[in-house]
PDB file of C-alpha atoms in Angstrom:
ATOM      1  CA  UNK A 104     117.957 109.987 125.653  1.00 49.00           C
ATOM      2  CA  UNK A 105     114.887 109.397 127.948  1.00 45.00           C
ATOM      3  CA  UNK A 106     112.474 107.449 125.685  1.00 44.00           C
ATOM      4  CA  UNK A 107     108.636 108.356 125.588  1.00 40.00           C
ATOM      5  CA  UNK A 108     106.346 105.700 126.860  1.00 40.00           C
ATOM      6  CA  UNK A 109     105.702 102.978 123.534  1.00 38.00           C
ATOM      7  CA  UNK A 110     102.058 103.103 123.942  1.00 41.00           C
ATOM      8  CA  UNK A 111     101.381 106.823 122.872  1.00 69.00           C
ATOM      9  CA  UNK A 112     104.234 106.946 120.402  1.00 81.00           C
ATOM     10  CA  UNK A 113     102.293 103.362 118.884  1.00 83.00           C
ATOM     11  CA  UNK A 114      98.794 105.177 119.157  1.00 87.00           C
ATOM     12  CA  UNK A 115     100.231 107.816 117.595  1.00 87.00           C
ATOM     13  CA  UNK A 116     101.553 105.573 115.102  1.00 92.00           C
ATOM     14  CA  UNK A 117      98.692 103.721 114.686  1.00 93.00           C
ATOM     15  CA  UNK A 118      96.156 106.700 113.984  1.00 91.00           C
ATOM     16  CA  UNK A 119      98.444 107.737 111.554  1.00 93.00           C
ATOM     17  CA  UNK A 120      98.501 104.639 109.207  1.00 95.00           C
ATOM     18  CA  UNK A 121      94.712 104.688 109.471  1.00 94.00           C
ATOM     19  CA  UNK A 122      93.740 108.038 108.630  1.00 93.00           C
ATOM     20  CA  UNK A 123      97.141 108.145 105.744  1.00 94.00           C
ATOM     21  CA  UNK A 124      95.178 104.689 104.330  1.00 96.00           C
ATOM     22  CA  UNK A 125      91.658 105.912 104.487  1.00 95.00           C
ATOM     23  CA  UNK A 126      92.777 109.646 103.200  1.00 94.00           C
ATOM     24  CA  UNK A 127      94.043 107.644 100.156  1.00 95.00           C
ATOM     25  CA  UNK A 128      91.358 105.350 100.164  1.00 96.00           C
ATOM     26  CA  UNK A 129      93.034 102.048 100.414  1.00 96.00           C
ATOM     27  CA  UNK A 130      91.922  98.674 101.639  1.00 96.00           C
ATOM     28  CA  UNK A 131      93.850  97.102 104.095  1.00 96.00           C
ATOM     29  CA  UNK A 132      94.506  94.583 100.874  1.00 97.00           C
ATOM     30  CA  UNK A 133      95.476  97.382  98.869  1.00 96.00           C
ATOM     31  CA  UNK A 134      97.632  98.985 101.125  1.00 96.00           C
ATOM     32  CA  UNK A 135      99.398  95.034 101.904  1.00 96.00           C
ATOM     33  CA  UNK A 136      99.892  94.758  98.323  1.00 95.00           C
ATOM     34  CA  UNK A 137     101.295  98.110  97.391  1.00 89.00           C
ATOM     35  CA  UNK A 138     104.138  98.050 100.319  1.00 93.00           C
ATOM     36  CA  UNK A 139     104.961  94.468 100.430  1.00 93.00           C
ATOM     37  CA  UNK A 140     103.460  94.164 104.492  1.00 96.00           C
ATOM     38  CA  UNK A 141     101.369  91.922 105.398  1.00 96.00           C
ATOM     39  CA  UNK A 142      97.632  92.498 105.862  1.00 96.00           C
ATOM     40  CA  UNK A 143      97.397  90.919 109.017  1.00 97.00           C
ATOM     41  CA  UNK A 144     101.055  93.124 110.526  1.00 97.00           C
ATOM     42  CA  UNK A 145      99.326  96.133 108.833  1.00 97.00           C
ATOM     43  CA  UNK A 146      96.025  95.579 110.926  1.00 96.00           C
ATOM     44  CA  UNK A 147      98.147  94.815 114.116  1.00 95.00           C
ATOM     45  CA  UNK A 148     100.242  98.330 113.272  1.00 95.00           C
ATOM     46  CA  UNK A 149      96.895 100.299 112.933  1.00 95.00           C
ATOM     47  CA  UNK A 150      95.398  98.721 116.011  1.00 93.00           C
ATOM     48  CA  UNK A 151      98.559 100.059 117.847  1.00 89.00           C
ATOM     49  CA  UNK A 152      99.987  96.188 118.839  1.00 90.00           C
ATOM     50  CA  UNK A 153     102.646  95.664 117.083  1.00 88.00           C
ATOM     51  CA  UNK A 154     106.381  96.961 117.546  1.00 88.00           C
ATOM     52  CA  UNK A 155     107.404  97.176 114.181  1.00 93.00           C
ATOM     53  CA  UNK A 156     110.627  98.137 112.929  1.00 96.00           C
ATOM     54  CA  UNK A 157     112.130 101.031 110.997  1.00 95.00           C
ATOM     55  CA  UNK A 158     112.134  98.848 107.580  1.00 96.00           C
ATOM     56  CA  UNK A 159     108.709  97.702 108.062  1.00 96.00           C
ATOM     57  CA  UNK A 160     107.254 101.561 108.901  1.00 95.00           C
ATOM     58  CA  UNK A 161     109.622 102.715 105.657  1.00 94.00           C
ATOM     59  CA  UNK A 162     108.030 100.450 103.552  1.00 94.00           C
ATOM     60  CA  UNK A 163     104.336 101.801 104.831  1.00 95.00           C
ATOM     61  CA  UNK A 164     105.415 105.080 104.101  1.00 92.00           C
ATOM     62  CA  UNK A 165     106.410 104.143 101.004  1.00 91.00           C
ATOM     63  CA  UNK A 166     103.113 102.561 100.107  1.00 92.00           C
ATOM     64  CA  UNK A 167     100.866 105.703 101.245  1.00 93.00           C
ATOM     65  CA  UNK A 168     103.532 108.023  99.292  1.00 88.00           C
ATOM     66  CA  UNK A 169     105.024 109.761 102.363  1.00 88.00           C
ATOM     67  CA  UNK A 170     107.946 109.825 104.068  1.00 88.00           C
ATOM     68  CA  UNK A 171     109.494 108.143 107.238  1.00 89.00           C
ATOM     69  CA  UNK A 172     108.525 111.119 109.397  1.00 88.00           C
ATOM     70  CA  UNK A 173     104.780 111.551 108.503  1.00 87.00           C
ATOM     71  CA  UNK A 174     104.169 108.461 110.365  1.00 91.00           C
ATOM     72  CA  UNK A 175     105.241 109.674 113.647  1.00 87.00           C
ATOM     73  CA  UNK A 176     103.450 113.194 112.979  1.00 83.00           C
ATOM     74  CA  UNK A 177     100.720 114.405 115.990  1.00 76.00           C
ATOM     75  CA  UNK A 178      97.374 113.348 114.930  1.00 69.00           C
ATOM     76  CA  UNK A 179      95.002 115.485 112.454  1.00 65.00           C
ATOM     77  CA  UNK A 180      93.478 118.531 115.032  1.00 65.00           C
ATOM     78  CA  UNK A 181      96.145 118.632 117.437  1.00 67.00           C
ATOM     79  CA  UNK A 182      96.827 121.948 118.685  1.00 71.00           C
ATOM     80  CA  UNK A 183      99.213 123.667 116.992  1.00 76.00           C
ATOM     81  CA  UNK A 184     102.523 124.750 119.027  1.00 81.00           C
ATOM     82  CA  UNK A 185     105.131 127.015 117.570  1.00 88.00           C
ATOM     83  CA  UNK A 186     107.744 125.265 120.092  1.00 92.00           C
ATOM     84  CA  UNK A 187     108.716 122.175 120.736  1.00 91.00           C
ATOM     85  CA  UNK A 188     110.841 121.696 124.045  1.00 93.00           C
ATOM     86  CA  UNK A 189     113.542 118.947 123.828  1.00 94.00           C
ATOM     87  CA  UNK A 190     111.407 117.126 126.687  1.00 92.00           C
ATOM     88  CA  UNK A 191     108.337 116.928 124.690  1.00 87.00           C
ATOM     89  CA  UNK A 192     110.026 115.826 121.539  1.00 89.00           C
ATOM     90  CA  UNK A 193     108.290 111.948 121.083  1.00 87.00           C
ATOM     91  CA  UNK A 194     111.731 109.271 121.139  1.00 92.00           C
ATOM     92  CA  UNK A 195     111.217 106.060 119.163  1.00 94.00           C
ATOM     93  CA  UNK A 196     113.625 103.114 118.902  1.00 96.00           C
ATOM     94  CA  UNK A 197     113.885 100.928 116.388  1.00 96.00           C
ATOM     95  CA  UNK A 198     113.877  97.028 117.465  1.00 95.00           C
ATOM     96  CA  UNK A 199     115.919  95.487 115.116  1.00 96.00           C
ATOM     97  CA  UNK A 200     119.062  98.098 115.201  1.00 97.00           C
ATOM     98  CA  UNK A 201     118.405 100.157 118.311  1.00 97.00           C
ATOM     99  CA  UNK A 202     118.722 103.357 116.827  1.00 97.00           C
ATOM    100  CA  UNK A 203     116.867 106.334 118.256  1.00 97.00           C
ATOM    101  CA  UNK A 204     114.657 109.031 116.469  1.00 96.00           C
ATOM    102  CA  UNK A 205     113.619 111.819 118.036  1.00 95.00           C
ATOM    103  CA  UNK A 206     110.650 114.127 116.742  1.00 91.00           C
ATOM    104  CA  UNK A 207     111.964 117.903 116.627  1.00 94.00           C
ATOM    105  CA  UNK A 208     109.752 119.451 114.923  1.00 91.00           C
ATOM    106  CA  UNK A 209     107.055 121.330 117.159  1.00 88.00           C
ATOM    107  CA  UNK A 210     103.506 119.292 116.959  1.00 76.00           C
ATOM    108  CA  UNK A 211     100.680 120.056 114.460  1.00 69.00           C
ATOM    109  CA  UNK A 212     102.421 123.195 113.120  1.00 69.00           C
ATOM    110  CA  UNK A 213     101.304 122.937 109.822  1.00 73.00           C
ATOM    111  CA  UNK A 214     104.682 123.290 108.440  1.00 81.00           C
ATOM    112  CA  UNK A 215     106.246 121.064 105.067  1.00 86.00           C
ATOM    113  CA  UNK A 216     109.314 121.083 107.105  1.00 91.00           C
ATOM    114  CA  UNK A 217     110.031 118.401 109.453  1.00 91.00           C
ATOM    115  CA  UNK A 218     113.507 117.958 111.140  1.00 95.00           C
ATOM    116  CA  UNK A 219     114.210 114.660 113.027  1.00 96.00           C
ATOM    117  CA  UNK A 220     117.429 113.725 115.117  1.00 98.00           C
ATOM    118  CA  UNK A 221     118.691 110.205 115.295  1.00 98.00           C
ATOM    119  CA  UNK A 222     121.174 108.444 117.389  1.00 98.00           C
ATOM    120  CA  UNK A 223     122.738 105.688 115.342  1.00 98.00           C
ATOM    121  CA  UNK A 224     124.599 102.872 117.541  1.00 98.00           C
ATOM    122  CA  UNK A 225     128.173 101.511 116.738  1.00 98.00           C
ATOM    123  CA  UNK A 226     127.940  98.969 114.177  1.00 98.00           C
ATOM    124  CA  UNK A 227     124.660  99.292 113.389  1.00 98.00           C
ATOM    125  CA  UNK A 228     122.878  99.081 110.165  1.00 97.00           C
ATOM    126  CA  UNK A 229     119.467 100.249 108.334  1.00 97.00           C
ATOM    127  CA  UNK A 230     118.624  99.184 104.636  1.00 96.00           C
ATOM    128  CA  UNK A 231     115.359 100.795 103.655  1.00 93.00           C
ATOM    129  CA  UNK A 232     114.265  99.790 100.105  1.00 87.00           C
ATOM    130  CA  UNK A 233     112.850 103.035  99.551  1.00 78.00           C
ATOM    131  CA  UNK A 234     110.259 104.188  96.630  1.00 71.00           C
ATOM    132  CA  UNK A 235     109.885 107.370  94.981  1.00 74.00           C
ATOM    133  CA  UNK A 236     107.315 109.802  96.465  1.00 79.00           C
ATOM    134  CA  UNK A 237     104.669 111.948  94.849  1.00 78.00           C
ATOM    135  CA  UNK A 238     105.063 114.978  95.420  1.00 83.00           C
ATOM    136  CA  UNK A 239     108.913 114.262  95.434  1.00 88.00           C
ATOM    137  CA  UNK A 240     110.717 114.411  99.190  1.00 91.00           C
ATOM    138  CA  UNK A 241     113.885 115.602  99.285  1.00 94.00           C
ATOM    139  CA  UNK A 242     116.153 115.074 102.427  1.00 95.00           C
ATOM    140  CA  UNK A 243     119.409 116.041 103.818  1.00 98.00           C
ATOM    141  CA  UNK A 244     121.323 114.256 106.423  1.00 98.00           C
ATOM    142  CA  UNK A 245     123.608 116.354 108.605  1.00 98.00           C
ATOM    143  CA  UNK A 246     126.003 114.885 110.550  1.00 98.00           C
ATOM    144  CA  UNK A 247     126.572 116.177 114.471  1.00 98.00           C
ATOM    145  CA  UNK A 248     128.827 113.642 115.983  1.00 98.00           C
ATOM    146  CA  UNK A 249     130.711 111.146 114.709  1.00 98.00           C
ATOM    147  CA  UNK A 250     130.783 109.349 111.628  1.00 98.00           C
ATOM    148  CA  UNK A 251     128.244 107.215 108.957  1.00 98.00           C
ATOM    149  CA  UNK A 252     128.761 105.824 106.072  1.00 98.00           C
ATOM    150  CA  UNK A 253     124.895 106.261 103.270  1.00 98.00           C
ATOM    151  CA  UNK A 254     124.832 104.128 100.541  1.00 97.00           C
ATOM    152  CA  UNK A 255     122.395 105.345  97.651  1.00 95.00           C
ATOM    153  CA  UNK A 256     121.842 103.239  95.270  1.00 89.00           C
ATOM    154  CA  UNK A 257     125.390 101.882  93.878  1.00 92.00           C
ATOM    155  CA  UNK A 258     127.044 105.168  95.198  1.00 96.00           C
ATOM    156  CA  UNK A 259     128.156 105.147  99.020  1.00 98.00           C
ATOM    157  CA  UNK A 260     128.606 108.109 100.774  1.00 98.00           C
ATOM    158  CA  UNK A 261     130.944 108.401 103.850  1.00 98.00           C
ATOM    159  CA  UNK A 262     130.429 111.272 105.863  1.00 98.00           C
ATOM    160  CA  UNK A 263     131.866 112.877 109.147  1.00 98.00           C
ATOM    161  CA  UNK A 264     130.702 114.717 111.664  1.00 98.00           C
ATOM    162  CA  UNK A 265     129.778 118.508 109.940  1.00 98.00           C
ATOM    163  CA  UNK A 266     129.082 117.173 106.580  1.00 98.00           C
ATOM    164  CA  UNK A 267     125.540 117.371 104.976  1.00 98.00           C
ATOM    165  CA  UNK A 268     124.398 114.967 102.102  1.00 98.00           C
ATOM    166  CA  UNK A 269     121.341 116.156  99.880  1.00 98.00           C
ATOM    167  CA  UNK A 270     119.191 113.412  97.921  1.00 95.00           C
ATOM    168  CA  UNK A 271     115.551 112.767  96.853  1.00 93.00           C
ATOM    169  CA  UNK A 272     113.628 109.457  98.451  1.00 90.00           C
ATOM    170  CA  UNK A 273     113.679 106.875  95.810  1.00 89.00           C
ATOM    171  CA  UNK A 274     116.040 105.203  95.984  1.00 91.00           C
ATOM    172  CA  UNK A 275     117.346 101.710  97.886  1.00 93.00           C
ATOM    173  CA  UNK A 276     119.613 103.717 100.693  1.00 95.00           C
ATOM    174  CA  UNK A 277     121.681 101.854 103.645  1.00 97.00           C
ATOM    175  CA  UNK A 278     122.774 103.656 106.503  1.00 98.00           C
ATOM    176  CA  UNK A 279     125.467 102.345 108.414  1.00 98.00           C
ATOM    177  CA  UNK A 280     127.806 103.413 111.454  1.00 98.00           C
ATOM    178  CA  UNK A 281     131.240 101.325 110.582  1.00 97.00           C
ATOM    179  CA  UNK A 282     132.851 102.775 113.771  1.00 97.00           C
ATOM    180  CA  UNK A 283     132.751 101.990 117.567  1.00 97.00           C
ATOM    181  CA  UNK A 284     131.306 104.905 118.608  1.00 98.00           C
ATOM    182  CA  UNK A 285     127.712 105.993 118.275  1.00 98.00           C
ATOM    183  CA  UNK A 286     126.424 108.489 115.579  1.00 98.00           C
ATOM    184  CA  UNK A 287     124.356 111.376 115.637  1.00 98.00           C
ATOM    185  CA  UNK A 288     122.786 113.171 113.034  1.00 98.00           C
ATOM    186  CA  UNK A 289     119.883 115.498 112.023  1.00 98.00           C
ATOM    187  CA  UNK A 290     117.603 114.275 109.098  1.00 97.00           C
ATOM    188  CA  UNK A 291     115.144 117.420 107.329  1.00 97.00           C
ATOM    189  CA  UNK A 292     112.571 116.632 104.868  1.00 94.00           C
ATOM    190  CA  UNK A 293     110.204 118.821 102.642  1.00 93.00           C
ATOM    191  CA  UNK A 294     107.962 117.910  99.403  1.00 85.00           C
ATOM    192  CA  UNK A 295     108.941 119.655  96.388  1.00 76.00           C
ATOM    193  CA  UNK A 296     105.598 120.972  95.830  1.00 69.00           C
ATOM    194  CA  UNK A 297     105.774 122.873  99.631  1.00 54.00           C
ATOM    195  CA  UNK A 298     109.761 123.714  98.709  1.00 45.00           C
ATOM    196  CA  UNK A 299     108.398 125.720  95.201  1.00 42.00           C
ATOM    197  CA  UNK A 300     106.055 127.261  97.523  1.00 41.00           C
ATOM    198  CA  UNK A 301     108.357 128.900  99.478  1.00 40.00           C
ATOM    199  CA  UNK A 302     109.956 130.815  96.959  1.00 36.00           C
TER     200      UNK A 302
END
């Protein structure tokens, strides 16, 4: 994968933690407090200078009740676009495991869907210590190549390439590639209040 410039995928970032924060009317004490992140990293995420990892942005998310992929969402008022070419779709890699997330889910849609691809390297681990959500998320991860191994809780998962595990954020979860090959899988999220919606 090419990756996208840092500095728009950070101001991106950045403007998203902000306007999630002051939507929710949080202090940047508040906010510290509530996700276990420092004040002074929050301010340096939010001011776009920071490279922080997957763990730390989980952990945000967690704290302003969304999930992973609302933080890397286009800004409020972008222009809505029905399509999102593969070229387009914003990379970010994490610094502390090297994984790669791509953004496949066309721009300022509007939709409760998103869908996100990851490339996972060999060996590689991710422990989020992940809190419930209001409305509740629910998430599947689909595995494309290879193989990972998703530990929920006290219940581990290993799954190979085709298989599809369904959960609800809440819980601790560790994802792990135990093989020497990299992984690749698609993650899709929707609220439960937008999934009643659509039926």
């Amino acid at each position: 994968m090419k990756e996208e410039a840092q500095p728009s995928l950070h101001d991106r970032i950045a403007a998203q933690v902000r306007q999630l924060r002051a939507a929710r009317g949080l202090s940047l004490d508040a906010l510290a407090s509530h996700c276990g992140v420092s004040r002074s990293m929050i301010s340096l995420i939010e001011r776009g200078e920071s490279s922080p990892t997957a763990v730390v942005l989980e952990r945000l998310a967690s704290g302003l009740g969304v999930p992973l992929a609302a933080l890397f969402d286009a800004a409020p008022g972008a222009a809505a676009e029905p399509v999102a070419r593969r070229a387009e779709q914003p990379l970010w890699r994490d610094p502390a495991s090297g994984y790669v997330r791509r953004n496949v889910s066309p721009a300022g849609a509007g939709s409760p869907i998103r869908i996100v691809e990851v490339e996972f390297p060999a060996g590689a681990q991710v422990a989020y210590d992940t809190g419930a959500r209001s409305p509740r998320v629910h998430q599947q991860i689909w595995v494309l190549e290879g193989r990972m191994q998703i530990r929920l809780g006290e219940t581990v998962h290993d799954l190979a390439t085709g298989d599809c595990l369904a959960h609800a954020l809440g819980r601790p979860i560790l994802y792990s590639n135990p093989t020497r090959r990299p992984a690749r899988y698609a993650v899709v999220l929707v609220s439960e209040g937008a999934a009643s919606a659509g039926r």
